[in-house]
Amino acid sequence: GAVVSQHPSWVICKSGTSVKIECRSLDFQATTMFWYRQFPKQSLMLMATSNEGSKATYEQGVEKDKFLINHASLTLSTLTVTSAHPEDSSFYICSARDVWISSDTQYFGPGTRLTVL
Amino acid sequence: GNSVTQMEGPVTLSEEAFLTINCTYTATGYPSLFWYVQYPGEGLQLLLKATKADDKGSNKGFEATYRKETTSFHLEKGSVQVSDSAVYFCALEPQGGSEKLVFGKGTKLTVNP
C-alpha cells in the first residue's frame, strides 16, 4: 500500500531557531500533500494544503511566514517552522493524496514531534 | 461550519467485548465520512469510509453506517481483540471534494486480555 514517511520523527530545538520537517511519499506520486498539527488529546487541525509546483494554501489563522511549506517534487513536501517558540511545540503530521490511486483517500505519515525549549 | 463530535475516551474493554464508538457530524449536504485508526507510534490509517447516505463501510471486522437522518457514523465491532488497541478518529470531507478533512478529537481504545 501507499506509504508516507516523515523525518525527523522527533526534534528538540532552542527557541528562535528554525526546524525543517520532511514528508515523503515512498511508492507513489503525491500531487497534493497536507500538513496537520495535533495537540495532546486534541484533534488534528489542518494547517495547509500544498500542491506540487505551486504555493501552499493556508487555513485561516495559520501564519504562512512562520510555517513555510515547499512542495518542490511529486514525492517531497517540507514544512519549516521559522523562529520556533515553545508554543510551537506540537505533533506535526503530513498526509498525501494521489488521485491516480484513490480520489478521496489520504495516506498519513507517522508524525514529527517538535519540542521547543 | 463543519465539525465532528466523537465520544470522549478512553474506552477500556475486555477481549471479545462489543465495541461502539459514537460519532456525529455537522455539515451541509452529503459529506464523505471516514474512520481512521492510529496505532501506537504509527501514522493514521484509513479504517473504513462511506460516501453516501445508508452506505456501510467495513474493514477488519469494524463497521459503520452513514446515517443522514441522525448525522451519525458510529463505529462498531462485535468482538474486539487486544490488537485493536489504538486511537480511533472519525472524520468528514465536505461535499464537493474539497479534500479538507475535518477530524474528531479521537477516542483511545484499550483492549485487555
XYZ file of C-alpha atoms in Angstrom, chain A residues 32 34 36 38 41-44 46 49 51 57 59 91 93 97 99 102 104-106 108-110, chain B residues 32 34 36 38 41-46 49 51 89 93 97-106:
48
model
C -1.340 17.026 -3.058
C -1.487 18.206 3.661
C -1.723 18.932 10.195
C -2.101 17.798 16.695
C -5.631 14.808 23.392
C -6.897 17.045 20.630
C -7.960 16.564 17.083
C -5.797 17.006 14.018
C -5.343 21.168 9.069
C -2.581 22.217 1.624
C 0.159 21.154 -4.457
C -2.925 27.236 0.686
C -6.007 27.640 6.684
C 2.934 16.913 16.832
C 1.567 15.170 10.711
C -3.041 12.070 -1.833
C -5.602 10.932 -7.415
C -7.985 6.935 -4.939
C -10.700 10.579 -1.564
C -8.070 8.738 0.457
C -5.250 10.464 2.265
C -0.677 9.720 6.598
C 2.873 9.906 7.798
C 3.830 8.786 11.324
C -17.911 11.732 2.865
C -14.240 8.217 7.442
C -9.069 6.430 10.792
C -3.716 5.314 14.809
C 3.931 5.049 17.190
C 2.362 4.943 13.748
C 0.563 7.305 11.421
C -3.153 7.379 10.828
C -4.510 4.630 8.640
C -7.815 4.644 6.866
C -15.288 5.051 4.739
C -19.521 8.359 0.706
C -10.621 9.193 14.666
C -14.729 15.563 3.915
C -14.440 17.203 -2.848
C -12.598 19.984 -1.072
C -10.070 17.385 0.120
C -10.015 19.045 3.528
C -10.641 16.521 6.246
C -12.276 17.618 9.482
C -11.423 15.324 12.377
C -12.977 14.488 15.693
C -10.779 14.536 18.783
C -10.085 10.832 18.738
